[in-house]
Coordinates of C-alpha atoms and ligand atoms in Angstrom, one line a residue:
M1434 CA -7.4 24.5 20.0
T1435 CA -8.9 25.9 22.5
K1436 CA -7.9 24.7 25.6
K1437 CA -10.3 22.1 28.7
Y1438 CA -10.8 23.7 31.7
Y1439 CA -12.6 21.4 34.1
I1440 CA -12.6 22.9 37.6
T1441 CA -14.5 22.2 40.7
T1442 CA -16.3 23.1 44.3
P1443 CA -16.2 20.5 47.4
I1444 CA -19.9 18.4 46.5
Y1445 CA -21.6 20.1 49.9
Y1446 CA -23.3 17.7 52.7
V1447 CA -26.3 17.9 52.3
N1448 CA -27.0 17.2 56.9
G1449 CA -27.6 21.5 56.9
A1450 CA -29.0 24.1 54.7
P1451 CA -25.8 25.4 52.5
H1452 CA -25.1 28.9 54.6
L1453 CA -22.3 31.8 53.4
G1454 CA -19.2 29.2 53.8
H1455 CA -20.9 26.5 50.7
A1456 CA -21.2 30.2 48.8
Y1457 CA -18.2 31.8 49.8
T1458 CA -17.0 28.5 48.1
S1459 CA -19.1 28.0 44.6
V1460 CA -18.8 32.1 44.0
A1461 CA -14.8 32.0 43.8
A1462 CA -15.3 28.6 41.3
D1463 CA -18.3 30.4 39.6
V1464 CA -15.8 33.3 39.0
L1465 CA -12.7 31.7 37.3
A1466 CA -15.3 29.4 34.7
R1467 CA -16.4 32.1 33.7
W1468 CA -13.4 33.6 33.7
H1469 CA -11.7 30.8 32.0
R1470 CA -14.9 31.0 29.4
L1471 CA -14.3 33.7 28.3
S1472 CA -10.8 33.3 27.8
G1473 CA -12.4 31.4 24.9
D1474 CA -11.1 27.5 27.2
E1475 CA -14.2 25.3 27.1
V1476 CA -15.0 25.0 30.4
F1477 CA -16.8 22.4 32.3
F1478 CA -17.5 23.2 35.7
L1479 CA -19.1 20.9 38.5
T1480 CA -21.0 21.3 41.5
G1481 CA -22.7 18.8 43.8
T1482 CA -23.9 17.3 46.8
D1483 CA -22.5 15.1 49.2
E1484 CA -25.1 12.4 50.5
H1485 CA -24.5 9.6 52.1
G1486 CA -22.7 8.6 55.5
Q1487 CA -23.4 8.8 59.1
K1488 CA -24.1 12.5 59.7
V1489 CA -26.3 12.5 57.1
E1490 CA -27.8 9.4 58.0
A1491 CA -28.3 11.0 61.7
A1492 CA -29.2 13.8 60.3
A1493 CA -32.6 13.3 58.4
R1494 CA -33.4 10.5 61.9
T1495 CA -33.3 13.9 63.7
A1496 CA -35.9 15.1 60.9
G1497 CA -37.6 12.3 61.2
L1498 CA -37.2 11.7 57.4
A1499 CA -36.2 9.2 55.5
P1500 CA -32.5 9.7 54.3
Q1501 CA -33.4 9.8 50.1
A1502 CA -36.5 12.1 51.1
F1503 CA -34.7 13.9 53.1
T1504 CA -31.2 13.9 51.0
D1505 CA -34.0 14.8 48.0
R1506 CA -34.9 17.9 50.0
V1507 CA -31.3 19.8 51.2
A1508 CA -30.4 19.0 48.0
A1509 CA -32.7 21.2 46.0
D1510 CA -32.1 23.9 48.8
F1511 CA -28.6 23.7 47.6
K1512 CA -29.4 23.4 44.4
D1513 CA -31.8 27.1 44.9
M1514 CA -28.7 28.8 46.5
T1515 CA -27.0 27.9 43.5
R1516 CA -29.4 29.4 41.1
R1517 CA -29.8 32.6 43.1
M1518 CA -26.4 32.6 43.6
N1519 CA -25.8 32.9 39.7
I1520 CA -23.4 30.4 39.2
S1521 CA -22.8 28.6 35.4
N1522 CA -21.9 24.3 36.4
D1523 CA -22.4 22.7 33.7
D1524 CA -23.6 20.1 35.6
F1525 CA -25.1 19.1 39.5
I1526 CA -23.5 15.8 40.5
R1527 CA -25.5 14.1 43.6
T1528 CA -23.6 10.7 45.5
T1529 CA -27.3 9.1 45.1
E1530 CA -27.5 8.8 41.8
P1531 CA -27.3 5.8 39.9
R1532 CA -25.0 6.9 37.9
H1533 CA -22.6 8.0 41.0
K1534 CA -22.8 5.1 42.1
A1535 CA -21.5 2.6 39.7
A1536 CA -18.7 4.8 39.2
A1537 CA -18.6 4.7 42.7
Q1538 CA -18.4 0.6 42.9
A1539 CA -15.9 1.0 39.1
L1540 CA -13.4 2.7 40.8
W1541 CA -13.7 0.2 44.3
R1542 CA -13.1 -2.4 41.7
R1543 CA -10.0 -0.4 39.5
L1544 CA -8.5 -0.4 43.4
A1545 CA -9.3 -3.8 44.2
A1546 CA -7.8 -5.4 41.6
A1547 CA -4.7 -3.6 41.4
G1548 CA -4.2 -5.1 44.5
M1549 CA -4.4 -1.9 46.6
I1550 CA -7.3 -3.1 49.4
Y1551 CA -7.7 -5.5 51.5
L1552 CA -9.8 -6.9 54.7
G1553 CA -8.6 -6.3 57.6
A1554 CA -10.7 -4.2 61.1
Y1555 CA -10.9 -0.9 62.0
E1556 CA -9.9 -0.2 65.3
G1557 CA -9.1 3.8 66.6
F1558 CA -11.0 7.1 66.3
Y1559 CA -14.0 8.4 64.2
S1560 CA -15.5 11.5 63.7
V1561 CA -18.5 11.8 62.9
R1562 CA -18.7 16.2 61.9
D1563 CA -15.2 15.5 60.3
E1564 CA -16.1 12.1 58.9
A1565 CA -13.0 11.5 59.2
F1566 CA -11.0 9.0 61.1
Y1567 CA -8.3 10.1 63.5
D1568 CA -4.6 9.2 65.3
E1569 CA -4.5 9.2 68.9
D1570 CA -2.2 12.1 68.3
E1571 CA -4.1 14.4 66.0
L1572 CA -6.1 14.7 69.4
T1573 CA -7.3 16.9 72.9
T1574 CA -8.5 15.7 76.0
R1575 CA -11.1 18.1 77.3
P1576 CA -11.4 18.7 81.3
D1577 CA -14.4 16.6 81.2
G1578 CA -12.5 13.6 80.0
T1579 CA -14.1 14.1 76.5
R1580 CA -11.6 14.2 73.0
I1581 CA -11.7 16.2 70.1
A1582 CA -10.1 16.4 67.2
T1583 CA -7.0 18.9 67.3
A1584 CA -7.4 20.6 63.6
T1585 CA -11.6 21.0 63.7
G1586 CA -12.4 20.7 68.1
A1587 CA -15.0 17.8 66.1
P1588 CA -16.0 15.0 69.3
V1589 CA -14.5 11.8 68.4
E1590 CA -15.7 8.9 69.2
W1591 CA -14.2 5.0 70.0
V1592 CA -14.4 2.8 66.4
V1593 CA -14.0 -0.8 65.9
E1594 CA -15.9 -3.0 63.6
P1595 CA -14.5 -5.2 60.4
S1596 CA -13.5 -2.8 57.5
Y1597 CA -11.6 -2.6 54.1
F1598 CA -8.5 -0.3 53.9
F1599 CA -6.6 0.5 51.2
K1600 CA -2.7 0.6 50.8
L1601 CA -2.2 4.2 51.9
S1602 CA 1.1 3.6 53.4
A1603 CA 2.2 2.2 49.8
F1604 CA 1.5 5.7 48.3
Q1605 CA 4.4 8.1 50.8
D1606 CA 7.1 8.5 48.5
R1607 CA 5.3 7.9 44.5
L1608 CA 3.4 10.8 46.5
L1609 CA 6.5 13.1 47.7
A1610 CA 7.7 12.5 44.4
F1611 CA 4.7 14.1 42.4
Y1612 CA 4.6 17.2 44.5
E1613 CA 8.3 17.7 44.1
E1614 CA 7.9 17.2 40.3
N1615 CA 4.6 19.5 39.9
P1616 CA 5.3 22.4 43.2
G1617 CA 1.6 24.3 42.3
F1618 CA 0.2 21.1 42.5
I1619 CA -1.1 22.7 46.7
A1620 CA -1.6 26.2 47.2
P1621 CA -1.6 28.2 49.0
V1622 CA 2.5 27.1 49.8
A1623 CA 1.5 27.3 52.7
K1624 CA -1.3 24.2 53.1
R1625 CA 1.6 22.5 51.0
N1626 CA 3.8 22.8 53.5
E1627 CA 1.7 21.4 55.7
I1628 CA 0.6 18.3 53.4
L1629 CA 4.3 17.7 52.7
S1630 CA 5.1 17.3 57.1
F1631 CA 1.8 15.0 57.0
V1632 CA 2.9 12.9 53.9
R1633 CA 6.7 12.9 55.3
G1634 CA 5.7 12.3 58.7
G1635 CA 4.2 8.6 56.9
L1636 CA 1.3 7.6 56.3
K1637 CA -1.1 4.0 57.3
D1638 CA -3.7 2.7 55.8
L1639 CA -6.2 3.7 55.5
S1640 CA -10.1 2.5 55.7
I1641 CA -12.4 2.7 52.9
S1642 CA -15.3 0.4 54.3
R1643 CA -18.2 0.4 57.8
T1644 CA -20.6 -1.7 58.4
S1645 CA -22.3 -0.1 61.7
F1646 CA -24.8 1.6 59.4
T1647 CA -25.9 1.4 56.0
W1648 CA -26.7 4.9 53.9
G1649 CA -23.5 4.3 51.7
I1650 CA -23.2 3.1 48.6
E1651 CA -22.6 -0.7 49.2
V1652 CA -18.8 -2.3 48.5
P1653 CA -19.3 -4.7 45.6
D1654 CA -19.3 -8.3 46.4
D1655 CA -19.5 -7.4 50.4
P1656 CA -22.7 -6.0 50.5
A1657 CA -22.8 -5.9 54.7
H1658 CA -20.1 -3.0 53.7
V1659 CA -20.5 0.8 53.1
M1660 CA -17.9 2.5 51.6
Y1661 CA -16.7 5.7 53.3
V1662 CA -18.0 8.6 52.8
W1663 CA -15.1 10.0 51.5
L1664 CA -14.3 7.7 49.0
D1665 CA -17.3 7.3 47.9
A1666 CA -17.6 11.7 47.5
L1667 CA -13.9 12.0 46.0
V1668 CA -14.9 9.7 42.9
N1669 CA -17.7 13.0 41.9
Y1670 CA -15.3 14.7 40.2
L1671 CA -15.1 12.0 37.6
T1672 CA -18.2 10.1 38.0
A1673 CA -19.6 14.4 36.0
T1674 CA -16.8 13.1 33.4
G1675 CA -18.6 9.4 32.6
Y1676 CA -16.6 7.5 33.9
P1677 CA -15.4 4.6 34.3
D1678 CA -17.2 4.5 30.4
A1679 CA -13.8 6.5 28.1
Q1680 CA -16.0 6.8 25.3
A1681 CA -18.5 9.9 27.2
P1682 CA -18.6 13.0 25.9
R1683 CA -17.1 15.0 28.2
A1684 CA -14.6 12.2 29.9
A1685 CA -11.8 14.6 28.0
F1686 CA -12.4 16.6 30.8
W1687 CA -10.9 14.1 33.3
P1688 CA -7.8 14.3 34.3
A1689 CA -10.0 17.8 36.2
S1690 CA -7.9 21.2 36.2
L1691 CA -8.4 22.6 39.8
H1692 CA -10.4 21.2 42.3
L1693 CA -11.4 23.8 44.8
V1694 CA -12.1 23.5 49.0
G1695 CA -12.4 24.8 52.2
K1696 CA -9.0 25.0 53.9
E1697 CA -10.7 21.7 56.5
I1698 CA -10.8 19.0 53.2
I1699 CA -7.0 19.9 51.9
R1700 CA -5.9 16.5 53.0
F1701 CA -8.5 14.1 51.3
H1702 CA -8.1 16.3 48.2
A1703 CA -4.8 16.4 48.6
V1704 CA -3.1 13.6 49.6
Y1705 CA -6.1 10.5 49.9
W1706 CA -7.5 11.5 46.4
P1707 CA -4.0 11.3 44.0
A1708 CA -3.4 8.1 46.2
F1709 CA -6.8 6.5 44.9
L1710 CA -6.2 8.0 41.9
M1711 CA -2.7 6.0 41.1
A1712 CA -3.8 4.0 43.0
A1713 CA -5.8 3.5 39.4
G1714 CA -3.6 4.1 37.2
L1715 CA -5.8 7.5 36.2
P1716 CA -4.3 10.5 35.0
L1717 CA -3.7 13.3 38.8
P1718 CA -5.6 16.7 38.3
G1719 CA -3.5 19.5 37.7
G1720 CA -4.2 21.0 40.9
V1721 CA -6.3 22.1 44.9
F1722 CA -6.3 25.5 45.6
S1723 CA -7.9 25.5 49.4
H1724 CA -9.1 28.9 51.0
G1725 CA -10.2 30.3 53.8
W1726 CA -13.4 30.8 56.5
W1727 CA -14.8 33.3 57.3
T1728 CA -16.5 33.9 60.9
V1729 CA -19.9 35.9 60.3
E1730 CA -19.5 39.7 63.5
G1731 CA -16.2 37.8 64.5
E1732 CA -18.2 34.3 65.4
K1733 CA -17.0 31.2 64.0
M1734 CA -20.8 30.1 62.0
S1735 CA -21.4 27.2 64.6
K1736 CA -24.8 24.7 64.6
S1737 CA -24.2 24.7 68.6
T1738 CA -24.7 28.9 68.6
G1739 CA -26.8 28.7 65.6
N1740 CA -25.2 31.8 64.3
F1741 CA -25.4 30.0 60.6
I1742 CA -25.6 32.9 57.7
D1743 CA -28.1 32.2 54.3
I1744 CA -26.1 34.0 52.0
R1745 CA -29.8 35.2 50.2
P1746 CA -31.4 37.0 52.3
L1747 CA -28.7 39.4 52.1
V1748 CA -28.3 38.5 48.6
D1749 CA -32.6 40.2 48.3
E1750 CA -30.9 43.1 50.3
F1751 CA -28.3 44.0 48.8
G1752 CA -28.3 42.4 45.1
L1753 CA -26.8 39.2 44.0
D1754 CA -23.6 41.1 42.7
V1755 CA -23.0 43.2 45.9
M1756 CA -22.5 39.8 47.6
R1757 CA -20.2 38.4 45.0
F1758 CA -17.6 41.5 44.5
F1759 CA -17.9 41.7 48.1
L1760 CA -17.0 37.8 49.0
L1761 CA -14.0 38.1 46.6
R1762 CA -12.2 41.4 47.2
E1763 CA -13.0 42.1 51.0
V1764 CA -10.1 39.0 51.4
P1765 CA -7.3 37.5 50.0
F1766 CA -8.4 34.0 49.0
G1767 CA -6.9 31.6 51.0
N1768 CA -7.1 33.5 53.6
D1769 CA -10.1 33.5 56.7
G1770 CA -11.8 36.6 56.7
D1771 CA -14.6 38.4 58.9
F1772 CA -17.6 39.2 56.8
S1773 CA -19.2 42.0 58.6
R1774 CA -22.8 44.1 57.2
K1775 CA -20.2 47.7 58.2
N1776 CA -17.9 46.3 55.9
L1777 CA -20.5 45.2 53.5
I1778 CA -22.0 48.3 53.0
A1779 CA -18.6 50.3 52.8
R1780 CA -16.5 48.7 50.6
T1781 CA -19.8 48.6 49.0
N1782 CA -20.6 51.9 48.6
A1783 CA -17.4 53.1 48.2
E1784 CA -15.8 50.6 45.4
L1785 CA -19.0 49.9 43.5
A1786 CA -21.7 53.2 44.2
N1787 CA -18.8 55.5 44.8
G1788 CA -15.9 54.0 42.6
L1789 CA -17.2 52.2 39.5
G1790 CA -21.0 52.9 39.3
N1791 CA -20.6 56.9 39.7
L1792 CA -18.2 56.9 36.9
G1793 CA -19.7 54.6 35.0
Q1794 CA -23.1 57.1 35.1
R1795 CA -21.4 60.4 35.6
T1796 CA -19.3 59.1 31.8
L1797 CA -23.0 58.3 30.6
S1798 CA -25.6 60.6 31.6
F1799 CA -22.9 63.9 30.5
I1800 CA -22.9 61.9 27.4
A1801 CA -26.4 61.1 26.6
K1802 CA -27.5 65.1 28.2
N1803 CA -24.1 66.8 26.1
A1804 CA -23.2 64.5 23.7
G1805 CA -26.6 63.4 21.5
G1806 CA -27.2 59.7 23.0
V1807 CA -24.0 58.2 20.7
V1808 CA -20.7 57.2 21.8
P1809 CA -18.9 60.9 20.4
A1810 CA -16.3 60.8 18.3
R1811 CA -12.7 59.7 18.6
G1812 CA -10.9 62.8 17.5
D1813 CA -7.3 64.0 17.6
L1814 CA -5.5 61.9 21.3
H1815 CA -3.8 63.5 23.3
D1816 CA -1.0 62.3 25.8
V1817 CA -3.0 62.1 28.8
D1818 CA -5.9 60.1 27.2
R1819 CA -2.9 57.5 25.7
A1820 CA -2.0 57.3 28.9
L1821 CA -5.2 56.2 30.3
L1822 CA -6.3 54.1 27.1
N1823 CA -2.6 52.1 28.0
M1824 CA -3.3 51.5 31.2
A1825 CA -6.2 49.8 30.3
G1826 CA -4.6 48.1 27.7
L1827 CA -3.0 46.4 29.6
L1828 CA -5.1 45.7 32.7
P1829 CA -5.6 42.7 30.4
A1830 CA -2.7 40.5 31.1
R1831 CA -2.4 42.1 34.9
M1832 CA -5.5 40.6 35.3
T1833 CA -4.8 37.4 34.9
A1834 CA -1.5 37.3 36.6
A1835 CA -3.2 38.0 39.2
M1836 CA -5.7 35.1 38.1
D1837 CA -3.6 32.3 37.9
R1838 CA -2.3 32.6 41.3
L1839 CA -6.2 32.6 41.8
A1840 CA -5.6 36.2 43.4
F1841 CA -9.2 37.3 43.0
H1842 CA -8.2 40.7 45.6
E1843 CA -5.3 41.2 43.2
A1844 CA -6.8 40.7 39.9
L1845 CA -10.4 43.3 41.3
E1846 CA -7.4 45.9 42.4
E1847 CA -6.2 46.6 39.5
V1848 CA -8.9 47.5 38.0
W1849 CA -10.3 49.8 41.0
K1850 CA -6.7 51.1 40.0
L1851 CA -7.9 52.7 36.9
I1852 CA -11.2 53.5 37.4
R1853 CA -9.8 55.5 40.9
A1854 CA -7.5 57.6 37.7
A1855 CA -10.0 57.6 35.2
D1856 CA -11.9 59.4 37.8
G1857 CA -8.9 61.7 38.6
Y1858 CA -8.5 62.2 34.4
I1859 CA -12.6 62.9 34.3
D1860 CA -11.7 66.0 36.9
Q1861 CA -8.7 67.0 35.5
Q1862 CA -9.9 67.5 32.1
A1863 CA -13.0 68.6 33.2
P1864 CA -15.5 67.9 29.8
W1865 CA -18.2 70.1 31.6
S1866 CA -15.7 72.7 30.6
L1867 CA -15.0 71.9 27.8
R1868 CA -18.7 71.5 25.9
K1869 CA -18.3 75.4 25.9
T1870 CA -15.0 75.8 24.7
D1871 CA -14.2 73.1 23.3
T1872 CA -16.6 70.0 21.8
G1873 CA -14.4 68.4 19.8
R1874 CA -12.3 67.7 22.4
M1875 CA -14.6 66.8 24.8
A1876 CA -15.9 64.4 22.3
S1877 CA -12.2 62.8 22.9
V1878 CA -12.1 62.9 26.7
L1879 CA -16.4 60.5 26.5
H1880 CA -14.3 58.7 23.5
T1881 CA -12.0 57.4 25.6
L1882 CA -13.4 57.3 29.1
V1883 CA -16.5 55.3 27.3
S1884 CA -13.1 53.0 25.4
V1885 CA -12.2 52.4 29.8
L1886 CA -15.4 51.6 30.4
R1887 CA -15.7 49.3 27.7
V1888 CA -13.0 47.0 29.2
I1889 CA -13.5 47.4 32.7
A1890 CA -16.6 46.0 32.0
I1891 CA -15.6 43.0 29.6
L1892 CA -13.2 42.0 32.8
L1893 CA -15.4 42.2 35.3
Q1894 CA -18.3 40.2 33.8
P1895 CA -16.9 37.0 35.5
F1896 CA -17.5 38.3 39.2
M1897 CA -20.8 40.7 38.8
P1898 CA -22.5 38.9 35.1
D1899 CA -25.4 40.6 35.6
A1900 CA -24.5 43.7 36.2
M1901 CA -21.8 44.1 33.2
A1902 CA -24.2 42.7 31.0
A1903 CA -26.3 46.4 32.0
L1904 CA -23.1 48.3 31.5
L1905 CA -22.3 47.3 28.6
D1906 CA -26.1 46.9 26.9
Q1907 CA -25.2 50.9 28.3
L1908 CA -22.1 51.7 26.1
G1909 CA -23.8 50.0 23.0
V1910 CA -21.1 46.7 23.3
A1911 CA -22.7 44.1 21.6
A1912 CA -23.6 40.6 22.7
D1913 CA -20.5 38.5 20.3
A1914 CA -18.1 41.8 21.8
R1915 CA -17.6 40.7 25.3
F1916 CA -15.3 38.4 25.4
F1917 CA -11.7 38.3 25.8
A1918 CA -10.5 38.2 22.3
S1919 CA -13.0 41.4 21.6
L1920 CA -11.1 43.1 23.7
G1921 CA -8.7 44.7 20.8
A1922 CA -11.2 45.8 19.0
N1923 CA -13.0 49.3 20.1
V1924 CA -16.3 51.4 20.9
V1925 CA -17.7 52.6 17.8
E1926 CA -18.4 56.2 17.1
G1927 CA -22.0 57.1 16.6
T1928 CA -23.1 53.8 18.3
I1929 CA -27.2 55.0 19.5
L1930 CA -26.6 54.6 23.9
P1931 CA -29.9 53.2 25.8
A1932 CA -31.2 56.3 28.3
P1933 CA -27.9 55.3 31.4
V1934 CA -29.8 53.9 34.5
G1935 CA -27.4 53.6 38.2
I1936 CA -26.1 50.0 38.2
F1937 CA -25.1 49.9 42.3
P1938 CA -27.5 51.0 44.5
R1939 CA -25.8 53.0 48.1
F1940 CA -26.8 51.9 51.1
V1941 CA -27.1 53.1 54.7
D1942 CA -26.4 51.5 57.3
A1943 CA -29.3 51.9 60.3
A1944 CA -27.1 49.6 62.3
Ligands
LIG3046 N1 -18.6 17.4 51.9 C1 -17.4 17.6 52.2 C2 -16.7 18.2 50.3 C3 -17.0 16.7 50.1 S1 -15.5 17.1 48.3 C4 -15.4 14.7 47.5 C5 -18.4 19.0 52.9 N2 -18.6 19.6 52.5 S2 -19.0 20.5 53.0 O1 -20.4 20.9 53.4 O2 -18.5 20.8 55.1 O3 -18.4 22.4 53.6 C6 -17.9 22.7 52.1 C7 -17.8 23.7 51.2 O4 -17.7 25.1 52.7 C8 -15.8 23.0 52.2 O5 -14.8 23.4 51.0 C9 -15.7 24.1 53.0 O6 -14.6 24.9 53.1 C10 -16.5 25.1 52.8 N3 -17.3 25.4 53.9 C11 -17.7 25.4 54.7 N4 -17.8 26.7 56.6 C12 -17.2 27.4 55.9 C13 -16.6 28.6 56.0 N5 -17.7 29.3 57.7 N6 -15.9 30.0 55.3 C14 -16.0 29.8 54.1 N7 -15.4 28.2 53.7 C15 -16.7 27.4 54.5 O7 -16.4 19.0 53.4

């Protein structure tokens, strides 16, 4: 039976244009979605936009637009980024859609019916930038007397208003028991520990409605309140499965396999969300993985410094797959990293142009010139050939082990070990010399190289879909033989190969 795999990105706030950080989360999720599709899983991959709340309402006001007109415009920009990054999402959800309002209200009613919601008054700190409530002990006082959230540096304001509350305090023990039984639920482990100590420290009931503004989903039966934007937003993961319709075509995708999130929003996904789901009697997701943040040329990306960088001009300059590769190769997933042009150029020149690109080009142009432009005959294999082929044979399992831990950079390092070995193999076997002395042996060496390139190209498809499609075309691999299930097959001797063309450019740093 095929396995269902449901993966999500966070839904992006539409208070500003998409930047490198958003593209990062989306590319990582896309690589996982593609990886699972090629493995034969039935995948549902969701992304979208988070369009309600005070922060978005304020951004619309600044732009001089009505909130809906403003969110329509910014959501279109996020859709454009999604398309330009070749994100293979199956759905794009916007929280202003009717299907989502219906789902959020249905979940609210279910929580209310279960006795998990009561009316009270909120008196405390709120950060519009983080759309989060903070306790006094989570704040730092600046020299000028203003207060900011210690974790994020976001300013807070004092709020007093009627509010509905969710009985989060009742879930401390159940959550701790759940984390205990599902040690992989929160990753990486440092984040898990952070959440464990937060929950062990005690949970207070959570304010889940606001009355001081109107840009949100109405609370059922009490239109003076709009839902707290995080309750609204988290429900998106259910909405897309057709919730509350248990017969909806995608209903069976719930619970999600994995929520991919940035490190600053782990608490919402690993504490509040499971508590809401437990309270509603719904199954919990398989896991939540928190990735790190990018700085740009050593600087934090921030509104105040205006150095948010859009990935699209970089894609135009360097190429889509070069950017996709770099984001996941440069920094261990889960860690913070710094984006610099110098490193982008150095790494992609070394590993793409001079590494994989050169290996493909060297092999294929040699075949075009000296072996009739067809996949050469295998002949008798030598130990060196077998050693390289064995290494290629072990690659799927090695990569899978890394991908299962979301260690993208390690999965890629496994591929590059093989590429380096194949480079050494060509130098040592020197097909250019064999051409004069032993054409049968030359054919075997080239056949071995084509076989190894085929495995590499199939396995790298999730990271660089277009570039690997081009390489697989050049290797004469049929479109229906590019799945992981096809890895055990081999290239077919005599297949006519198209004229080889380089797949990765080499960059010169003008700076
Ligand atoms: N709307 C909420 C998520 C709701 S999910 C139910 C939100 N949106 S966001 O637009 O602020 O951020 C979305 C994602 O972008 C987060 O995963 C965040 O970590 C990521 N990034 C934003 N800036 C980033 C960097 N500088 N670097 C890496 N990723 C960062 O939070």
